[in-house]
mmCIF file of C-alpha atoms in Angstrom:
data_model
loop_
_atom_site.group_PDB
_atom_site.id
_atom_site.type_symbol
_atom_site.label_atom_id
_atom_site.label_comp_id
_atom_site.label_asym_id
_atom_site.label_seq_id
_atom_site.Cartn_x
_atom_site.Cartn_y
_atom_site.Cartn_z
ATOM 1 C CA UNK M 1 27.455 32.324 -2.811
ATOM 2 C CA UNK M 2 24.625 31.762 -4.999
ATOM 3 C CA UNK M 3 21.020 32.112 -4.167
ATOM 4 C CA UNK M 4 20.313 28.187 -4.816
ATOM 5 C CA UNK M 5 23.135 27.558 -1.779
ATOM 6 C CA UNK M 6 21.655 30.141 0.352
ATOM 7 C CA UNK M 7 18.174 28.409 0.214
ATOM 8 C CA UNK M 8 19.683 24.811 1.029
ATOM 9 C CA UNK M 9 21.655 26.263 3.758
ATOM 10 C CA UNK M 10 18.667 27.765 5.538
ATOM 11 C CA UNK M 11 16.653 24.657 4.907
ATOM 12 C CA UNK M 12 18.910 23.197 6.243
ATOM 13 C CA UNK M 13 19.396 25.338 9.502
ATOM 14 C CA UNK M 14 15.043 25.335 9.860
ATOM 15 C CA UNK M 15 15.207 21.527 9.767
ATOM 16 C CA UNK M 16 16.649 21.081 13.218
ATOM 17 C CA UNK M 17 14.644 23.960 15.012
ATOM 18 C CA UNK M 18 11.074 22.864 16.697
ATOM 19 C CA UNK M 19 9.294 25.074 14.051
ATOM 20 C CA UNK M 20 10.895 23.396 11.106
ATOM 21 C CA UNK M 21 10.452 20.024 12.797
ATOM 22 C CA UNK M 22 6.560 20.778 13.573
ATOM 23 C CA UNK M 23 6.121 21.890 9.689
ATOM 24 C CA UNK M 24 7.901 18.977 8.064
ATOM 25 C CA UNK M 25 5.416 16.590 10.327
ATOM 26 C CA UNK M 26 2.661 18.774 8.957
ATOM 27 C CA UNK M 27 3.425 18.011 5.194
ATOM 28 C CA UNK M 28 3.129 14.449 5.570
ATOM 29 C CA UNK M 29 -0.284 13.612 4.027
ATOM 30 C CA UNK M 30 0.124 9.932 3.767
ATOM 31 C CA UNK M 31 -1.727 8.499 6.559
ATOM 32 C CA UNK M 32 0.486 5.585 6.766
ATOM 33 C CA UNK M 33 3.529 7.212 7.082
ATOM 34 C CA UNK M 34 2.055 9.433 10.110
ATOM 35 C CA UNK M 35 0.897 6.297 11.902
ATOM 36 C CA UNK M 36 4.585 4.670 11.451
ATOM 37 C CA UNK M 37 6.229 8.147 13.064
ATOM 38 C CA UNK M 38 3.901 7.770 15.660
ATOM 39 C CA UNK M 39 4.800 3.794 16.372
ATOM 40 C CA UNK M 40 8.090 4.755 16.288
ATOM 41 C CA UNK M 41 8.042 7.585 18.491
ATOM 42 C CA UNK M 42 6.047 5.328 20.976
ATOM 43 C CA UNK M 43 8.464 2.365 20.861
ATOM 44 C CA UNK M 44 11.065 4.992 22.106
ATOM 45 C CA UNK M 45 9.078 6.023 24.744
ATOM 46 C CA UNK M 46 8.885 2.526 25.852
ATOM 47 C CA UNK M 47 12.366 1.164 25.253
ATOM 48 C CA UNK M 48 13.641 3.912 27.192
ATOM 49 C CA UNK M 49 11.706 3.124 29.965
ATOM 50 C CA UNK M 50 13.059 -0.336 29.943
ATOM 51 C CA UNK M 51 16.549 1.017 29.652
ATOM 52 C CA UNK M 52 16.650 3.603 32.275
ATOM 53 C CA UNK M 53 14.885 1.414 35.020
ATOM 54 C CA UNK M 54 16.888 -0.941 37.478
ATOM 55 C CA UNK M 55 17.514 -4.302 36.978
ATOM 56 C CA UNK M 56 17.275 -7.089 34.707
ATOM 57 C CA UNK M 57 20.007 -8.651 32.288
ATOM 58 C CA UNK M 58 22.321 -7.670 30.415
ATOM 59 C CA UNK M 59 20.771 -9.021 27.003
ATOM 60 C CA UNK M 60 17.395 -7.146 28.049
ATOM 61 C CA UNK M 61 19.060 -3.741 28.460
ATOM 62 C CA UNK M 62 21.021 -4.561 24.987
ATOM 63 C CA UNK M 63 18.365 -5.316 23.155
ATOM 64 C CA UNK M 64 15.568 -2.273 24.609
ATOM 65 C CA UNK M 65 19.358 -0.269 23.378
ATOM 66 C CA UNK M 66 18.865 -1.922 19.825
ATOM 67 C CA UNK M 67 15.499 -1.209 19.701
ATOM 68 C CA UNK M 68 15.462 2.306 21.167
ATOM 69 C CA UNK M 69 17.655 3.415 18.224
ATOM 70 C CA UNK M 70 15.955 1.067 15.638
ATOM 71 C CA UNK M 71 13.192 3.418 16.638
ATOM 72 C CA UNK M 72 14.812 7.031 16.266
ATOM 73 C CA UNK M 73 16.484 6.040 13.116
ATOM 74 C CA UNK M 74 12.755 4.983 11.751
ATOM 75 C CA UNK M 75 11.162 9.066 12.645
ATOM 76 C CA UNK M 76 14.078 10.298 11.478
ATOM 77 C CA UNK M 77 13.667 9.086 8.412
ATOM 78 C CA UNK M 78 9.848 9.720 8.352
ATOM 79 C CA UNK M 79 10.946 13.723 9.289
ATOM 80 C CA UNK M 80 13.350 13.497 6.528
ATOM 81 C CA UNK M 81 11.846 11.764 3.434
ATOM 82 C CA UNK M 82 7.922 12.652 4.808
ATOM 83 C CA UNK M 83 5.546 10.766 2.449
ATOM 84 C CA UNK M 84 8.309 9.259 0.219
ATOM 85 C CA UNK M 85 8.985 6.967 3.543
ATOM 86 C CA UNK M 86 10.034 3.661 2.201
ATOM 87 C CA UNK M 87 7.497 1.206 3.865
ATOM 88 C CA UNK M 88 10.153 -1.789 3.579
ATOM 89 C CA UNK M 89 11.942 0.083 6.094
ATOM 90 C CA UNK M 90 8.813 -0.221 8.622
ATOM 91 C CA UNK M 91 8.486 -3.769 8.101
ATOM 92 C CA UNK M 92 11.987 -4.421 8.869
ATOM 93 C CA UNK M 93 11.333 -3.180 11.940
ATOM 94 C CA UNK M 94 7.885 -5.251 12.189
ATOM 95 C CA UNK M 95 10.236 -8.283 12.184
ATOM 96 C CA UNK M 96 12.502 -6.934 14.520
ATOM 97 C CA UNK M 97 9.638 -6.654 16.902
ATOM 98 C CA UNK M 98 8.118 -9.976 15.815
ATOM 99 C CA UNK M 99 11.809 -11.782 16.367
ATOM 100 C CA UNK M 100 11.669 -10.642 20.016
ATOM 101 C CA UNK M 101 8.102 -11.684 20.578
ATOM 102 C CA UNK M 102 8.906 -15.018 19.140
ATOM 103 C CA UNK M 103 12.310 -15.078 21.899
ATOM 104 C CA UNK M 104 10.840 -13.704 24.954
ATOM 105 C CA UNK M 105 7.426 -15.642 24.819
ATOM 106 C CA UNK M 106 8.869 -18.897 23.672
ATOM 107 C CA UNK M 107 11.945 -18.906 25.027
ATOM 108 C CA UNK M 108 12.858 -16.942 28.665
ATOM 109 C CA UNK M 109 11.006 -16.694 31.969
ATOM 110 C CA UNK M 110 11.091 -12.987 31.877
ATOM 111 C CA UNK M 111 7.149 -11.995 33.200
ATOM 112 C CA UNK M 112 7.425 -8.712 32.414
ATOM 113 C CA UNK M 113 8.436 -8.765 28.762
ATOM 114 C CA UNK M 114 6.632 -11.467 28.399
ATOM 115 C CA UNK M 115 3.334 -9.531 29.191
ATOM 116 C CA UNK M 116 4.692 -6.355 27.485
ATOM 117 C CA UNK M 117 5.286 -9.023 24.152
ATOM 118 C CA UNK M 118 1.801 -10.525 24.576
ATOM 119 C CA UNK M 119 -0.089 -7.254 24.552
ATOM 120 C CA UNK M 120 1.901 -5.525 22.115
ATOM 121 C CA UNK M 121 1.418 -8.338 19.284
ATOM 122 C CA UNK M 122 -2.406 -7.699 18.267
ATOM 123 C CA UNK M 123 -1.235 -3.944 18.046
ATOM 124 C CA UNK M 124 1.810 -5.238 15.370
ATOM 125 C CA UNK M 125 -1.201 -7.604 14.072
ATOM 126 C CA UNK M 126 -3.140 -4.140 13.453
ATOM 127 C CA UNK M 127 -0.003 -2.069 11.576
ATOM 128 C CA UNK M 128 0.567 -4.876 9.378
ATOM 129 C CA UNK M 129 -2.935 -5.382 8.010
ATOM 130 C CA UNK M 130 -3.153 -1.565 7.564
ATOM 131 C CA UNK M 131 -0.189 -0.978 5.971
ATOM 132 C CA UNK M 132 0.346 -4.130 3.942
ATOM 133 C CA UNK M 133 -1.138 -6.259 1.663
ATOM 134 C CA UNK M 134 -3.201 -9.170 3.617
ATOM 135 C CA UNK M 135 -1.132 -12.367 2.337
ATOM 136 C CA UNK M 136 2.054 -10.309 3.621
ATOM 137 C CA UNK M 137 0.254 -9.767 6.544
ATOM 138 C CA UNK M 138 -0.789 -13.140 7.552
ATOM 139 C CA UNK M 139 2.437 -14.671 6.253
ATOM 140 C CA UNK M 140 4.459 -12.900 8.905
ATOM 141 C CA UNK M 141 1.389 -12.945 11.634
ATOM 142 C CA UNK M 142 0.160 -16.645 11.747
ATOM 143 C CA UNK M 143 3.266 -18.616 11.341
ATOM 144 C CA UNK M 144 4.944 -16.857 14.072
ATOM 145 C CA UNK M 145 1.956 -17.101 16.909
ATOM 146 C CA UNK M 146 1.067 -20.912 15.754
ATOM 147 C CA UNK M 147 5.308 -21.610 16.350
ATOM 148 C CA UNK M 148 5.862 -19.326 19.496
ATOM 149 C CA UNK M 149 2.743 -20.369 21.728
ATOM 150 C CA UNK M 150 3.307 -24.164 20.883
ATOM 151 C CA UNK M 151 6.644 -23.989 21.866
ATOM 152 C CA UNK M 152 6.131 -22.031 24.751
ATOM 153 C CA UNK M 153 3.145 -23.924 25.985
ATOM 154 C CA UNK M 154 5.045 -27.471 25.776
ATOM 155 C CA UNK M 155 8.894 -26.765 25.302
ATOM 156 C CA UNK M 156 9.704 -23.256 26.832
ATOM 157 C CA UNK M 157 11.992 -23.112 29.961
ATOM 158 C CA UNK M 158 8.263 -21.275 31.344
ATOM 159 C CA UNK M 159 6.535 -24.811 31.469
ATOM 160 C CA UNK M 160 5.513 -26.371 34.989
ATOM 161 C CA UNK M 161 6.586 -22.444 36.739
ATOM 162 C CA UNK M 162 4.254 -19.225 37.400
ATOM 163 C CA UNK M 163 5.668 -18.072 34.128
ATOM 164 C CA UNK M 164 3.924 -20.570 32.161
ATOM 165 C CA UNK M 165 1.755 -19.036 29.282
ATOM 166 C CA UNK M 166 -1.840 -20.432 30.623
ATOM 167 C CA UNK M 167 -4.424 -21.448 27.840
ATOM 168 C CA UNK M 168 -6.604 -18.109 28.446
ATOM 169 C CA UNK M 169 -3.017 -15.737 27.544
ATOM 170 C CA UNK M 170 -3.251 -18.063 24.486
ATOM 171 C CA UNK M 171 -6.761 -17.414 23.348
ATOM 172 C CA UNK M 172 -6.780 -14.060 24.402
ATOM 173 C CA UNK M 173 -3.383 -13.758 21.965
ATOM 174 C CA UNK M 174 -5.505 -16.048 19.215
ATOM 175 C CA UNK M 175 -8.638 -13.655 19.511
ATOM 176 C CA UNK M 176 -7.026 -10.650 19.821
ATOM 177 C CA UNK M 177 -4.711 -10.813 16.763
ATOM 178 C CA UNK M 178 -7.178 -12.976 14.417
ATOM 179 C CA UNK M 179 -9.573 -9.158 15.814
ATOM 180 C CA UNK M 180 -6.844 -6.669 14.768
ATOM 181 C CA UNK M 181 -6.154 -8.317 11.256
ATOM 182 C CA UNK M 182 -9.783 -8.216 10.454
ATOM 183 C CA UNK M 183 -10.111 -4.996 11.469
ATOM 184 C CA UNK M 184 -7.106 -3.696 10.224
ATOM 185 C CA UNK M 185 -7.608 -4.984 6.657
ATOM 186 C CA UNK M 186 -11.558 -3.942 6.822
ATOM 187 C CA UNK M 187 -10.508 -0.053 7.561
ATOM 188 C CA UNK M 188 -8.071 -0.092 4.634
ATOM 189 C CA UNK M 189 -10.651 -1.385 1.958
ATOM 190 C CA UNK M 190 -12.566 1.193 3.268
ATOM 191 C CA UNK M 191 -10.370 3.806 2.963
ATOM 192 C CA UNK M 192 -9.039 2.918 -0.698
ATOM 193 C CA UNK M 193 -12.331 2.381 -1.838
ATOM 194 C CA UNK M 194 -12.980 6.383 -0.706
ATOM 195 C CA UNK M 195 -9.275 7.462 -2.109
ATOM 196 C CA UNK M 196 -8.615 4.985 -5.054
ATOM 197 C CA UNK M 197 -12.052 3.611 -6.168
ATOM 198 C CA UNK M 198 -14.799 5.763 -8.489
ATOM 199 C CA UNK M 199 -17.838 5.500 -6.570
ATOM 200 C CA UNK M 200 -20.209 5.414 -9.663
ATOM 201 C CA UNK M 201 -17.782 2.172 -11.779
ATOM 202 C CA UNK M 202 -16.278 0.646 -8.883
ATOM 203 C CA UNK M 203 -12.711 1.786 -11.748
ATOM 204 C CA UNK M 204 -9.551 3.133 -10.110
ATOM 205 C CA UNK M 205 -10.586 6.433 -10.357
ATOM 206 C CA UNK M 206 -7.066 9.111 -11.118
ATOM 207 C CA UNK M 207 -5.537 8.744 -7.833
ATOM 208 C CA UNK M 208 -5.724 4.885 -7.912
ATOM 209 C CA UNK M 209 -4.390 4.877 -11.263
ATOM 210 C CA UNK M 210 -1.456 7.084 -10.141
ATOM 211 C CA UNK M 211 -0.918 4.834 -7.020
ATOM 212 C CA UNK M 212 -1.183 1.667 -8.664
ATOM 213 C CA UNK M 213 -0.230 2.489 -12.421
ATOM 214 C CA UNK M 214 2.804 4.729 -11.789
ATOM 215 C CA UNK M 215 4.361 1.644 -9.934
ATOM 216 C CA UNK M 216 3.662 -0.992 -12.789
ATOM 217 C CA UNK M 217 4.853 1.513 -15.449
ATOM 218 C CA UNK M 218 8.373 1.505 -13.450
ATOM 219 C CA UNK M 219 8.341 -2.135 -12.492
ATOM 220 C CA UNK M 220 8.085 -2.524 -16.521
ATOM 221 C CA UNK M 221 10.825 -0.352 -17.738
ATOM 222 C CA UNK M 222 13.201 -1.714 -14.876
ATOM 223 C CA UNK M 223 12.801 -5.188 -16.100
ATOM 224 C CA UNK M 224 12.437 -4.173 -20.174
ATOM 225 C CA UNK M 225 8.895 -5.695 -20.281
ATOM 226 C CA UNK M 226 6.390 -4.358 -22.303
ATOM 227 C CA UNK M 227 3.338 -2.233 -20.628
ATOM 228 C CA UNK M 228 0.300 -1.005 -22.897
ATOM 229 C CA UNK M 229 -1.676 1.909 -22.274
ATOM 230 C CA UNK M 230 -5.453 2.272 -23.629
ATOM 231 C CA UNK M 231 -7.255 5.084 -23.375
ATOM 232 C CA UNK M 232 -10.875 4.378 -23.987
ATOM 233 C CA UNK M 233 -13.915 7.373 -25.322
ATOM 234 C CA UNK M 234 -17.231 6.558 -25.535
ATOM 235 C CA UNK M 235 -18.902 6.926 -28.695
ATOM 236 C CA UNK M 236 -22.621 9.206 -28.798
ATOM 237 C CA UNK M 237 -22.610 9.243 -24.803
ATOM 238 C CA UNK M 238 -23.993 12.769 -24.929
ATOM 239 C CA UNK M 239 -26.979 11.545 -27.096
ATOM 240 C CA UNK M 240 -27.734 8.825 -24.013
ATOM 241 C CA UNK M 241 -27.580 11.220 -21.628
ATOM 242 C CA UNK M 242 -29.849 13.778 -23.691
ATOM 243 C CA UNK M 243 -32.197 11.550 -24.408
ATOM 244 C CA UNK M 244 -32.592 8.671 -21.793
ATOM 245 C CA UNK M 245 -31.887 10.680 -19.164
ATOM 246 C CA UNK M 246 -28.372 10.475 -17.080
ATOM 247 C CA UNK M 247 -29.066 7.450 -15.233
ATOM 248 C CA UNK M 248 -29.297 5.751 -18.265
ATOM 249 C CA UNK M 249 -26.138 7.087 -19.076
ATOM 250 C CA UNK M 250 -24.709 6.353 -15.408
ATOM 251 C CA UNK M 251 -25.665 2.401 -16.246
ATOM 252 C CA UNK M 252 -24.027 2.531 -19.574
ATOM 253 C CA UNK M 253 -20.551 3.288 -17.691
ATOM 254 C CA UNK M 254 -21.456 0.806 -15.065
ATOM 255 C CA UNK M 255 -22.348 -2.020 -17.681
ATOM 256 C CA UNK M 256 -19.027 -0.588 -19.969
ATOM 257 C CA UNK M 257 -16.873 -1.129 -17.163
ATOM 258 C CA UNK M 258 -18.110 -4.933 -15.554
ATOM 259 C CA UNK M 259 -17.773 -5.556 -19.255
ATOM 260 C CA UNK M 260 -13.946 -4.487 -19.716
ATOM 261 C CA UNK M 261 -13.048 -6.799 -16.010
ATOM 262 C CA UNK M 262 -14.643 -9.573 -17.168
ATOM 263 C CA UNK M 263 -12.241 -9.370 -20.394
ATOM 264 C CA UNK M 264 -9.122 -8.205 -18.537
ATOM 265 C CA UNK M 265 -6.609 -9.817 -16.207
ATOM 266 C CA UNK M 266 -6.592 -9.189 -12.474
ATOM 267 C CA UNK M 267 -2.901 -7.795 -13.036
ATOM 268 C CA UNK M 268 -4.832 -5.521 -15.261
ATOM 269 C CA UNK M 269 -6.057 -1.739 -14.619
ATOM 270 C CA UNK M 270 -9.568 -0.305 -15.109
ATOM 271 C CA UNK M 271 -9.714 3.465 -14.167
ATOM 272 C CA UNK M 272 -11.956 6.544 -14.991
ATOM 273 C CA UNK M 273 -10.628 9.278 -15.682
ATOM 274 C CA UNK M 274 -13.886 11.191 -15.644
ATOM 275 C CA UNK M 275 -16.936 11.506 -17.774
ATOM 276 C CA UNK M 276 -16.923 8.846 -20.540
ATOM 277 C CA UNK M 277 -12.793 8.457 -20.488
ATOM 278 C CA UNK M 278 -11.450 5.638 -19.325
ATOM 279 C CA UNK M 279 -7.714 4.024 -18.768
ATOM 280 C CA UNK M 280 -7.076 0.708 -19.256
ATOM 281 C CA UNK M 281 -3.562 -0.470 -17.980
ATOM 282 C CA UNK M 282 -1.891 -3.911 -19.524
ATOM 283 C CA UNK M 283 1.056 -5.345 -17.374
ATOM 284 C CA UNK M 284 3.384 -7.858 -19.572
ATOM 285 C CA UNK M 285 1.273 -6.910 -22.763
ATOM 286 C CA UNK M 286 3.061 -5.368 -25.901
ATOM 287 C CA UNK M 287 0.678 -3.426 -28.435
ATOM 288 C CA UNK M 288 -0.177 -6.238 -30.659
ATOM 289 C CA UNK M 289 -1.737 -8.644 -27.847
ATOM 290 C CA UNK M 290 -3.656 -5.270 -26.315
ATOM 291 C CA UNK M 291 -4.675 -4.665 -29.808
ATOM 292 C CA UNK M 292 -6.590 -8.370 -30.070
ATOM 293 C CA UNK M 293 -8.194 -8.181 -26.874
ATOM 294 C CA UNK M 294 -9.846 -4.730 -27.320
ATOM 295 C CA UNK M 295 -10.698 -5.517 -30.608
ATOM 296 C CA UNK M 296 -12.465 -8.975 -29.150
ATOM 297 C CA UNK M 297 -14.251 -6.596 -26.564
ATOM 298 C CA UNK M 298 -15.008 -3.962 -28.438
ATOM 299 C CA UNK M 299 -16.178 -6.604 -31.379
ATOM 300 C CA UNK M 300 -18.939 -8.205 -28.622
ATOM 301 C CA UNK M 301 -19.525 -4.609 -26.764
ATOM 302 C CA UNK M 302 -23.586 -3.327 -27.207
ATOM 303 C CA UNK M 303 -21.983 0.248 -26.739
ATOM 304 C CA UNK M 304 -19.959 2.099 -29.335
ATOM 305 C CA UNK M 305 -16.533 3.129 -28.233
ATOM 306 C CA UNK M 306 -13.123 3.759 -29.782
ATOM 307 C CA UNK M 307 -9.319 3.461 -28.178
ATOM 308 C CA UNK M 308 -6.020 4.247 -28.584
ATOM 309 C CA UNK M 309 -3.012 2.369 -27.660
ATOM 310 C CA UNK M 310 0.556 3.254 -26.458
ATOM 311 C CA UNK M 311 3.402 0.796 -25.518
ATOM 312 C CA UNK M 312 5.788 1.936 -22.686
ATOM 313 C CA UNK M 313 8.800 3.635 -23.838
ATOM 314 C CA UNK M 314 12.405 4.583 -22.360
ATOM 315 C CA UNK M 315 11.653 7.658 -20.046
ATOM 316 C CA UNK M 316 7.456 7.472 -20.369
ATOM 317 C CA UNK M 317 5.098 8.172 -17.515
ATOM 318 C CA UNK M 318 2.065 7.769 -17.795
ATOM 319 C CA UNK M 319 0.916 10.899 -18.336
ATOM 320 C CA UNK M 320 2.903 11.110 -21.628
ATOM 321 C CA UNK M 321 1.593 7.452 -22.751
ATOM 322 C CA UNK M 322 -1.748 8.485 -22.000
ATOM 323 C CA UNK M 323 -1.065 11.247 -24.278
ATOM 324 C CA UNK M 324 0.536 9.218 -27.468
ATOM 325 C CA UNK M 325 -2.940 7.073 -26.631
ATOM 326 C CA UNK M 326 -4.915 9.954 -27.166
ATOM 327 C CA UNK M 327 -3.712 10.625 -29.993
ATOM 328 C CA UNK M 328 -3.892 7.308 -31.553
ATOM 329 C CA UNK M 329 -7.848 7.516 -30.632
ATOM 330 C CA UNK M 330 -8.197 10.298 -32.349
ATOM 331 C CA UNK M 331 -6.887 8.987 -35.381
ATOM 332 C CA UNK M 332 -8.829 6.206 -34.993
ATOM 333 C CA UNK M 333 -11.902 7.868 -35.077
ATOM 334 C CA UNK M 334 -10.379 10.527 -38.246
ATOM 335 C CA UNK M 335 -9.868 7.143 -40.182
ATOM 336 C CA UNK M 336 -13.575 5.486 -39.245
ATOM 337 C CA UNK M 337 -15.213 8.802 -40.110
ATOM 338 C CA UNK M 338 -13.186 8.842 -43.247
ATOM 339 C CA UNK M 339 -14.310 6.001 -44.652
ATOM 340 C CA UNK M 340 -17.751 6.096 -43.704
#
């Protein structure tokens, strides 16, 4: 037995022990991922309760059953693949829960799911707007409440009976949810802006180019379309800091980098990697278009500044494009020098 096998096997024997359980939950650094273990582990918590108490249908216990292990599989998989959780496996179960909402609230008489549906729904609200882009968000949010308290409030079998979803449960759901997505998106701009965002450029600073670049790289060598890399040095920034002082030099990036938006596409990416180097990313752009429009920019810029280019190849990251880019700038700048 070789040493490689004897290291998976007692991985594999610590995973299932509380120790090994408690350290892989410890590992996971992606905030998102932790608050979908925790959802999950609460949705068991309450789907068993509906399961082991007495009474009620058939279809209710069924479906708290479904739900119950729609829930385990969910941490499982958060214990198992930690922050490399695929997130389109939470928001399958999002629409799980928003399918039930939409059935108990529009269409049975059952009180106490019905409550249980009408408080919980804000709180899905909430998830979605923290974990997911805000059109997603909204797309699965609105539609659903506009449909389900319509149709319960004039068609559902709850009309005319003590069941009936009264006006204030309606705004109260309206409020409450229209609350949570506001909120919900608010934190998250927040928080990229502190994890993603250079504080000095508003650029993607090197994490948000890893989180949103890495992505875009792949997307464009799964569906062979081209993806340029430019990696952008500023030209005497020492001598602006040295002699205007470094706020001058602190506008200069500022100015550089309004400047390069303006220019670029909102599919495009603007990120600092520190200093005076910057990354610009070009979705759907092969090296001859990403050649024009720095050349345009760089033609109207009142700062000096050279670039490189790299086009994505077969097995590239960005790391090693950023690389070919770099060297391209440098010969760049060997040529200019040359012939001055």
């Amino acid at each position: 037995m070789n040493l490689a096998t004897d290291q998976r096997r007692a991985t594999d024997k610590y995973w299932w022990d509380p120790a090994g359980i408690a350290k892989r939950l410890g590992g996971i650094t992606d905030i998102g991922v932790s608050i979908t273990g925790l959802v999950a582990l609460f949705l068991m918590i309450l789907y068993l309760i509906n399961i082991v108490q007495p009474g009620g249908a058939d279809i209710y216990l069924w479906a708290s059953v479904f739900h119950f292990l729609g829930a385990l599989a969910v941490l499982v998989l958060v214990l198992i693949k930690g922050d490399n959780f695929p997130l389109w496996v939470a928001y399958l179960g999002v629409l799980t829960e928003l399918i039930s909402f939409v059935y108990y609230v529009a269409f049975t008489t059952n009180h106490a799911q019905v409550v249980l549906r009408l408080q919980e729904f804000p709180l899905i609200a909430l998830y979605l707007s923290w974990l997911f882009p805000v059109w997603l968000t909204r797309l699965s949010i609105y539609p659903t409440m506009l449909f389900t308290t319509v149709y319960a409030v004039f068609f559902g079998p709850a009309v005319g009976t003590e069941h009936s979803q009264t006006p204030l449960n309606i705004a109260g759901l309206t409020f409450f949810t229209f609350l949570s997505i506001t909120v919900g998106t608010f934190v998250r701009r927040r928080f990229e802006q502190g994890t993603e965002i250079d504080a000095l450029t508003g650029a993607l600073n090197r994490n948000g180019l890893s989180l949103r670049g890495e992505p875009a790289l792949a997307r464009a060598l799964r569906s062979s379309r081209p993806l340029t890399v430019a990696l952008i040095d500023l030209d005497g920034f020492k001598q602006i800091n040295d002699s205007q002082g470094h706020e001058a030099g602190d506008q200069v990036l500022v100015n550089l980098v309004a400047n390069w938006k303006q220019a670029t596409r909102k599919s495009d990416l603007v990120c600092r990697l520190g200093g005076d180097e910057f990354v610009l990313v070009f979705p759907n752009t092969g090296l001859d278009d990403a050649q024009k429009l720095l050349g345009r920019t760089q033609s109207s810029s009142e700062y000096l500044w050279s670039y490189g280019l790299a086009q994505a190849l077969t097995g590239d990251n960005l790391s090693t494009m950023i690389l070919r880019a770099d060297r391209a700038m440098f010969e760049n700048k060997r040529g200019r020098s040359e012939r001055i």
